[in-house]
Amino acid sequence: MTTIGVFDSGLGLTAFAHAIHRAAPQADLVLAMDPDFAPYGRLSGADVTKRALFSARTLAQHEPDAIVVACNTASVNALPALRKEFKIPIIGTVPAIKPAAEAGRPFAVWATPATTNSEYQNELIGKFAAGLDVHQTAAFGLAQAIDAADPVSIRAAVAQAMADTPEGITDIVLGCTHYGLVADVIRAARPGIRQLYDSHGAVAQQTLHRLGLKPSPEAQPTGRLRHVYLSGRPGELPAAVGAYPAGQALLDIAV
């Protein structure tokens, strides 16, 4: 039986774990969130690395075949340390700037304030979108509102981020793993949106590739969500996860 570990500071891992389950429904999942230290955007790079290692070590108790870092901030800061310590595949998360650039249209990158205009994000834009009109938007408070499943705060944070995004831009890269959970709210805030670029599908495919597995969405869904950890403590998925379809799907396979 294949076991895949997934971690994030909060609910951002939800869509990623669900995408993995859809692609490999016979694989078991083990999840780790870190509510005591969320959001990671307020921590130093060194502290993010410490927390990422802590979560990965927590998952490692169950001998997973791979670990997915379902967090942009943790991927930026901690991948080298994680890959040095663990010999299993460690799959990071990268904003979908490359596919957005391939469309050839102006686009925005929504991210946490800590990631917006960071050296890492600027390097990705320079590498894949040189010469294109790219606007970086800090989505203040959106990840926290999503963790709380607070619809009023979510709509307010989305409205502010959209107001900070030039009107002519109709493509948006979702540069935080949380944001895909509220894609419908983002689309509703600007009816002219053509494309939202998220990365959970690509990360799920990369995870299976690294494990030598082929996507088998039609297979019998025997995989289960076996364990959930909250800052290292055994627990359950937060109630807020049920506010999102991907989260409800995880609740349905939890044991």
Coordinates of C-alpha atoms in Angstrom, one line a residue:
M1 CA 0.0 0.0 0.0
T2 CA 1.3 3.4 -1.0
T3 CA 1.3 6.1 1.7
I4 CA 1.8 9.8 0.9
G5 CA 2.4 12.5 3.5
V6 CA 1.3 16.1 2.9
F7 CA 2.0 19.1 5.1
D8 CA 1.2 22.8 5.2
S9 CA 0.7 25.4 7.9
G10 CA -3.1 25.2 7.5
L11 CA -5.9 24.3 5.1
G12 CA -3.8 25.0 2.0
L13 CA -3.0 21.2 1.9
T14 CA -6.7 20.4 1.4
A15 CA -6.9 20.7 -2.4
F16 CA -3.5 19.0 -2.8
A17 CA -4.4 16.0 -0.7
H18 CA -7.7 15.7 -2.5
A19 CA -6.0 15.9 -5.9
I20 CA -3.6 13.1 -4.9
H21 CA -6.6 11.0 -3.7
R22 CA -8.4 11.6 -7.0
A23 CA -5.4 10.6 -9.0
A24 CA -4.3 7.7 -6.8
P25 CA -7.5 6.6 -4.9
Q26 CA -5.8 3.5 -3.5
A27 CA -3.1 5.4 -1.7
D28 CA -3.3 6.2 2.0
L29 CA -2.8 9.8 3.2
V30 CA -1.2 11.2 6.3
L31 CA -1.5 15.0 6.9
A32 CA 0.2 17.5 9.1
M33 CA -0.9 21.0 9.7
D34 CA 0.9 23.5 12.0
P35 CA -1.8 25.8 13.5
D36 CA 0.4 26.8 16.4
F37 CA 2.8 28.6 14.0
A38 CA 0.5 29.6 11.1
P39 CA 0.7 31.5 8.9
Y40 CA 4.2 30.8 7.9
G41 CA 4.5 34.1 6.0
R42 CA 5.2 35.9 9.3
L43 CA 8.1 33.7 10.2
S44 CA 11.8 34.0 9.2
G45 CA 13.1 31.7 6.6
A46 CA 15.1 29.8 9.2
D47 CA 12.0 29.3 11.4
V48 CA 9.9 28.1 8.4
T49 CA 12.6 25.5 7.7
K50 CA 12.5 24.4 11.3
R51 CA 8.7 24.0 11.2
A52 CA 8.8 22.2 7.8
L53 CA 11.4 19.7 9.2
F54 CA 9.2 19.2 12.3
S55 CA 6.1 18.4 10.2
A56 CA 8.1 16.1 7.9
R57 CA 9.5 14.2 10.8
T58 CA 6.0 13.9 12.2
L59 CA 4.9 12.4 8.9
A60 CA 8.0 10.2 8.7
Q61 CA 6.7 8.1 11.7
H62 CA 4.4 6.4 9.3
E63 CA 7.1 5.7 6.7
P64 CA 5.5 7.5 3.8
D65 CA 6.7 6.8 0.3
A66 CA 6.8 10.5 -0.5
I67 CA 6.1 13.8 1.2
V68 CA 4.4 16.7 -0.5
V69 CA 5.2 20.2 0.7
A70 CA 1.8 21.8 0.0
C71 CA 3.0 25.3 0.9
N72 CA 4.7 27.9 -1.2
T73 CA 6.5 29.5 1.7
A74 CA 7.9 26.2 3.0
S75 CA 8.9 25.1 -0.5
V76 CA 10.8 28.3 -1.0
N77 CA 12.7 28.0 2.3
A78 CA 12.9 24.4 3.3
L79 CA 13.2 22.1 0.2
P80 CA 17.1 21.8 0.4
A81 CA 17.0 20.9 4.1
L82 CA 14.1 18.5 3.6
R83 CA 15.8 16.7 0.7
K84 CA 19.1 16.5 2.6
E85 CA 17.4 14.8 5.6
F86 CA 14.9 12.5 3.8
K87 CA 15.8 10.0 1.1
I88 CA 12.2 9.6 -0.1
P89 CA 10.8 11.9 -2.8
I90 CA 10.0 15.4 -1.5
I91 CA 7.7 17.3 -3.8
G92 CA 7.5 21.0 -3.5
T93 CA 5.0 23.6 -4.7
V94 CA 5.9 26.3 -7.2
P95 CA 3.5 29.0 -8.4
A96 CA 2.1 28.2 -11.9
I97 CA 4.0 31.2 -13.4
K98 CA 5.3 29.2 -16.4
P99 CA 1.9 28.0 -17.8
A100 CA 0.5 31.5 -17.2
A101 CA 3.4 33.0 -19.2
E102 CA 2.9 30.5 -22.0
A103 CA -0.5 32.0 -22.6
G104 CA 1.2 35.2 -23.6
R105 CA -1.2 37.5 -21.8
P106 CA -0.6 40.0 -18.9
F107 CA -1.3 38.2 -15.6
A108 CA -1.2 38.8 -11.9
V109 CA 0.4 36.7 -9.2
W110 CA -1.6 36.7 -5.9
A111 CA 0.5 35.6 -3.0
T112 CA 1.0 36.2 0.7
P113 CA 2.6 39.5 1.7
A114 CA 5.8 37.7 2.6
T115 CA 6.1 36.0 -0.9
T116 CA 5.0 39.0 -3.0
N117 CA 8.1 40.7 -4.6
S118 CA 10.3 38.1 -2.9
E119 CA 13.6 37.2 -4.5
Y120 CA 12.2 33.7 -5.3
Q121 CA 9.1 35.0 -7.0
N122 CA 11.0 37.6 -8.9
E123 CA 13.4 35.0 -10.2
L124 CA 10.5 32.8 -11.4
I125 CA 8.9 35.8 -13.2
G126 CA 12.3 36.7 -14.7
K127 CA 12.9 33.2 -15.9
F128 CA 9.5 32.4 -17.4
A129 CA 7.7 35.7 -18.0
A130 CA 10.4 38.1 -19.1
G131 CA 8.9 40.8 -21.3
L132 CA 5.4 40.2 -20.1
D133 CA 3.3 42.5 -18.0
V134 CA 3.2 40.7 -14.6
H135 CA 1.6 42.4 -11.6
Q136 CA 2.4 41.0 -8.1
T137 CA -0.6 41.4 -5.7
A138 CA -0.3 40.8 -1.9
A139 CA -3.6 39.2 -0.8
F140 CA -3.6 40.5 2.7
G141 CA -5.4 38.2 5.2
L142 CA -6.8 35.8 2.6
A143 CA -5.0 32.7 3.8
Q144 CA -6.1 33.4 7.4
A145 CA -9.7 34.0 6.4
I146 CA -9.6 30.7 4.4
D147 CA -8.3 28.8 7.5
A148 CA -11.1 30.3 9.5
A149 CA -13.7 29.5 6.7
D150 CA -15.1 33.0 7.4
P151 CA -17.0 33.9 4.2
V152 CA -17.3 37.6 5.1
S153 CA -13.5 37.9 5.7
I154 CA -12.8 35.8 2.6
R155 CA -14.9 38.1 0.4
A156 CA -13.3 41.2 1.9
A157 CA -9.8 39.9 1.4
V158 CA -10.6 38.9 -2.2
A159 CA -12.2 42.2 -3.0
Q160 CA -9.2 44.1 -1.7
A161 CA -6.7 41.9 -3.7
M162 CA -8.9 42.4 -6.8
A163 CA -8.9 46.1 -6.3
D164 CA -5.1 46.0 -6.1
T165 CA -5.0 44.1 -9.4
P166 CA -5.2 46.2 -12.6
E167 CA -8.6 46.0 -14.3
G168 CA -7.1 44.8 -17.6
I169 CA -5.7 41.7 -16.1
T170 CA -7.9 38.6 -16.6
D171 CA -5.4 35.8 -15.7
I172 CA -4.3 35.2 -12.1
V173 CA -1.7 32.8 -10.7
L174 CA -2.7 31.6 -7.3
G175 CA 0.6 31.8 -5.5
C176 CA -0.5 30.4 -2.2
T177 CA -1.9 26.9 -1.8
H178 CA -4.9 28.2 0.2
Y179 CA -6.3 30.3 -2.6
G180 CA -7.6 27.6 -4.9
L181 CA -10.2 26.7 -2.2
V182 CA -12.0 30.0 -2.9
A183 CA -11.6 30.1 -6.7
D184 CA -15.3 30.6 -7.1
V185 CA -15.2 33.7 -4.9
I186 CA -12.2 35.1 -6.9
R187 CA -14.0 34.5 -10.2
A188 CA -17.1 36.2 -8.9
A189 CA -15.1 39.3 -7.9
R190 CA -14.2 39.9 -11.5
P191 CA -16.6 38.4 -14.0
G192 CA -14.1 38.9 -16.8
I193 CA -11.5 36.4 -15.4
R194 CA -10.3 34.1 -18.1
Q195 CA -8.0 31.8 -16.2
L196 CA -6.9 31.0 -12.7
Y197 CA -3.6 29.1 -12.5
D198 CA -3.3 26.8 -9.6
S199 CA -0.8 24.0 -9.0
H200 CA -2.5 21.2 -7.0
G201 CA -3.1 19.1 -10.1
A202 CA 0.5 19.4 -11.4
V203 CA 1.8 18.6 -7.9
A204 CA -0.4 15.5 -7.7
Q205 CA 0.9 14.3 -11.1
Q206 CA 4.5 15.0 -10.1
T207 CA 4.0 13.0 -6.9
L208 CA 2.7 10.0 -8.8
H209 CA 5.5 10.3 -11.4
R210 CA 8.2 10.3 -8.7
L211 CA 6.6 7.2 -7.2
G212 CA 6.5 5.5 -10.6
L213 CA 2.7 5.3 -10.5
K214 CA 0.2 6.0 -13.2
P215 CA -2.9 8.1 -12.5
S216 CA -5.8 5.7 -11.8
P217 CA -8.9 7.8 -11.1
E218 CA -11.2 5.0 -12.0
A219 CA -9.6 2.6 -9.4
Q220 CA -11.5 1.4 -6.4
P221 CA -11.1 4.2 -3.8
T222 CA -9.6 2.0 -1.0
G223 CA -7.1 4.7 0.2
R224 CA -8.0 6.4 3.4
L225 CA -6.9 9.4 5.4
R226 CA -5.2 7.5 8.1
H227 CA -3.7 10.2 10.4
V228 CA -3.9 14.0 10.9
Y229 CA -1.4 15.9 13.1
L230 CA -1.8 19.4 14.4
S231 CA 1.6 20.9 15.3
G232 CA 2.7 17.4 16.1
R233 CA -0.3 16.4 18.1
P234 CA -2.6 13.6 16.8
G235 CA -5.9 15.1 15.9
E236 CA -8.6 15.4 13.3
L237 CA -9.2 17.7 10.4
P238 CA -10.5 21.1 11.6
A239 CA -14.2 21.6 11.3
A240 CA -13.5 24.5 8.9
V241 CA -12.3 22.1 6.2
G242 CA -15.9 21.0 5.6
A243 CA -16.6 24.4 4.2
Y244 CA -14.8 23.4 1.0
P245 CA -15.7 20.6 -1.4
A246 CA -12.1 19.3 -1.4
G247 CA -12.2 19.3 2.4
Q248 CA -15.5 17.5 2.6
A249 CA -14.1 14.8 0.3
L250 CA -11.2 14.3 2.7
L251 CA -13.6 14.0 5.6
D252 CA -15.4 11.3 3.7
I253 CA -12.3 9.1 3.6
A254 CA -11.0 9.8 7.1
V255 CA -10.8 6.9 9.5

